[in-house]
Coordinates of N, CA and C in Angstrom, one line a residue:
M1 N -19.1 33.5 -18.7 CA -19.1 32.0 -18.5 C -20.3 31.7 -17.6
D2 N -21.1 30.8 -18.1 CA -22.3 30.4 -17.2 C -22.0 29.2 -16.4
Y3 N -22.9 28.8 -15.6 CA -22.7 27.7 -14.7 C -22.5 26.4 -15.4
G4 N -23.1 26.1 -16.5 CA -22.9 24.9 -17.3 C -21.5 24.7 -17.8
T5 N -20.9 25.8 -18.3 CA -19.6 25.8 -18.8 C -18.6 25.6 -17.7
F6 N -18.8 26.2 -16.5 CA -18.0 26.0 -15.4 C -18.0 24.5 -14.9
R7 N -19.2 23.9 -14.9 CA -19.3 22.5 -14.5 C -18.6 21.6 -15.5
G8 N -18.6 21.9 -16.8 CA -17.9 21.2 -17.8 C -16.4 21.2 -17.6
I9 N -15.9 22.4 -17.3 CA -14.5 22.6 -17.1 C -14.0 21.9 -15.9
V10 N -14.8 21.9 -14.8 CA -14.4 21.2 -13.6 C -14.5 19.7 -13.9
T11 N -15.4 19.2 -14.6 CA -15.5 17.8 -14.9 C -14.3 17.3 -15.7
V12 N -13.9 18.1 -16.7 CA -12.8 17.7 -17.5 C -11.5 17.7 -16.7
G13 N -11.4 18.7 -15.8 CA -10.2 18.8 -14.9 C -10.1 17.6 -14.0
M14 N -11.3 17.2 -13.4 CA -11.3 16.1 -12.5 C -11.0 14.8 -13.3
L15 N -11.4 14.7 -14.5 CA -11.1 13.5 -15.3 C -9.6 13.4 -15.6
I16 N -9.0 14.5 -15.9 CA -7.5 14.6 -16.1 C -6.8 14.3 -14.8
L17 N -7.3 14.8 -13.7 CA -6.7 14.4 -12.4 C -6.8 13.0 -12.1
F18 N -7.9 12.4 -12.3 CA -8.1 10.9 -12.1 C -7.2 10.1 -13.0
I19 N -7.1 10.4 -14.3 CA -6.2 9.7 -15.2 C -4.7 9.8 -14.7
G20 N -4.4 11.0 -14.3 CA -3.0 11.2 -13.8 C -2.7 10.4 -12.6
I21 N -3.6 10.3 -11.6 CA -3.4 9.5 -10.4 C -3.3 8.1 -10.8
Y22 N -4.2 7.6 -11.6 CA -4.2 6.2 -12.1 C -2.9 5.9 -12.8
A23 N -2.4 6.7 -13.6 CA -1.2 6.4 -14.3 C 0.0 6.4 -13.3
W24 N 0.0 7.3 -12.3 CA 1.1 7.3 -11.3 C 1.0 6.1 -10.5
A25 N -0.2 5.7 -10.0 CA -0.3 4.5 -9.1 C 0.1 3.2 -9.8
Y26 N -0.2 3.1 -11.1 CA 0.0 1.8 -11.8 C 1.3 1.8 -12.7
S27 N 2.1 2.8 -12.4 CA 3.3 3.0 -13.2 C 4.3 1.9 -12.7
S28 N 5.0 1.3 -13.7 CA 6.0 0.2 -13.3 C 7.1 0.8 -12.5
R29 N 7.4 2.0 -12.6 CA 8.5 2.7 -11.9 C 8.2 2.7 -10.4
R30 N 6.9 2.7 -10.0 CA 6.5 2.9 -8.6 C 6.3 1.5 -7.9
K31 N 6.4 0.4 -8.7 CA 6.1 -0.9 -8.1 C 7.0 -1.2 -6.9
K32 N 8.3 -1.0 -7.0 CA 9.2 -1.4 -6.0 C 8.9 -0.6 -4.7
G33 N 8.6 0.7 -4.8 CA 8.3 1.5 -3.7 C 7.0 1.1 -3.0
F34 N 6.0 0.8 -3.8 CA 4.7 0.4 -3.2 C 4.8 -1.0 -2.6
D35 N 5.7 -1.9 -3.1 CA 5.9 -3.2 -2.5 C 6.6 -3.1 -1.2
E36 N 7.5 -2.2 -1.1 CA 8.2 -1.9 0.2 C 7.3 -1.3 1.2
A37 N 6.4 -0.4 0.8 CA 5.5 0.2 1.7 C 4.4 -0.8 2.2
A38 N 4.0 -1.7 1.3 CA 3.1 -2.7 1.7 C 3.6 -3.7 2.7
N39 N 4.9 -3.9 2.7 CA 5.6 -4.9 3.7 C 6.1 -4.2 4.9
L40 N 6.0 -2.9 5.1 CA 6.4 -2.2 6.3 C 5.8 -2.7 7.5
V41 N 4.5 -3.2 7.4 CA 3.8 -3.7 8.5 C 4.5 -4.8 9.2
F42 N 5.2 -5.6 8.4 CA 5.8 -6.9 8.9 C 7.3 -6.6 9.2
A43 N 7.8 -5.4 9.0 CA 9.3 -5.2 9.2 C 9.7 -5.3 10.6
D44 N 8.9 -4.9 11.6 CA 9.4 -5.0 12.9 C 8.9 -6.2 13.7
E45 N 8.4 -7.2 13.0 CA 8.0 -8.4 13.7 C 9.2 -9.3 13.9
Q46 N 9.3 -9.9 15.0 CA 10.4 -10.8 15.3 C 9.9 -12.3 15.2
P47 N 10.7 -13.2 14.8 CA 10.3 -14.6 14.7 C 9.9 -15.1 16.0
K48 N 8.9 -16.0 16.0 CA 8.5 -16.6 17.3 C 9.6 -17.5 17.8
Q49 N 9.8 -17.5 19.1 CA 10.7 -18.4 19.7 C 10.0 -19.3 20.7
K50 N 10.4 -20.6 20.6 CA 9.7 -21.5 21.5 C 10.1 -21.3 22.9
D51 N 9.2 -21.6 23.8 CA 9.5 -21.5 25.2 C 10.4 -22.7 25.6
K52 N 11.4 -22.4 26.4 CA 12.4 -23.4 26.7 C 11.7 -24.6 27.5
N53 N 10.7 -24.3 28.3 CA 10.0 -25.4 29.0 C 9.3 -26.3 28.0
Q54 N 8.8 -25.8 27.0 CA 8.1 -26.6 26.0 C 9.1 -27.5 25.3
E55 N 10.3 -27.0 25.0 CA 11.3 -27.8 24.3 C 11.8 -29.0 25.2
K56 N 11.9 -28.7 26.5 CA 12.4 -29.8 27.4 C 11.3 -30.9 27.5
S57 N 10.1 -30.5 27.6 CA 9.0 -31.5 27.7 C 8.9 -32.4 26.5
T58 N 9.2 -31.8 25.3 CA 9.0 -32.6 24.1 C 10.2 -33.6 23.9
H59 N 11.3 -33.3 24.5 CA 12.5 -34.1 24.3 C 12.6 -35.2 25.4
E60 N 11.8 -35.2 26.4 CA 11.8 -36.2 27.5 C 11.0 -37.4 27.1

């Protein structure tokens, strides 16, 4: 096997790997999991609470 044949085999292997990752990432079965992972950043945020002093001054 010469260098050109080896490069061709590696290229085909990388193409198959790319198509496999693409199919996995855009699979409809993975959408729910990816949506949950995308929203993990916001999971531990707490809603903002108004300062009690600001509430009193607005009601006076």
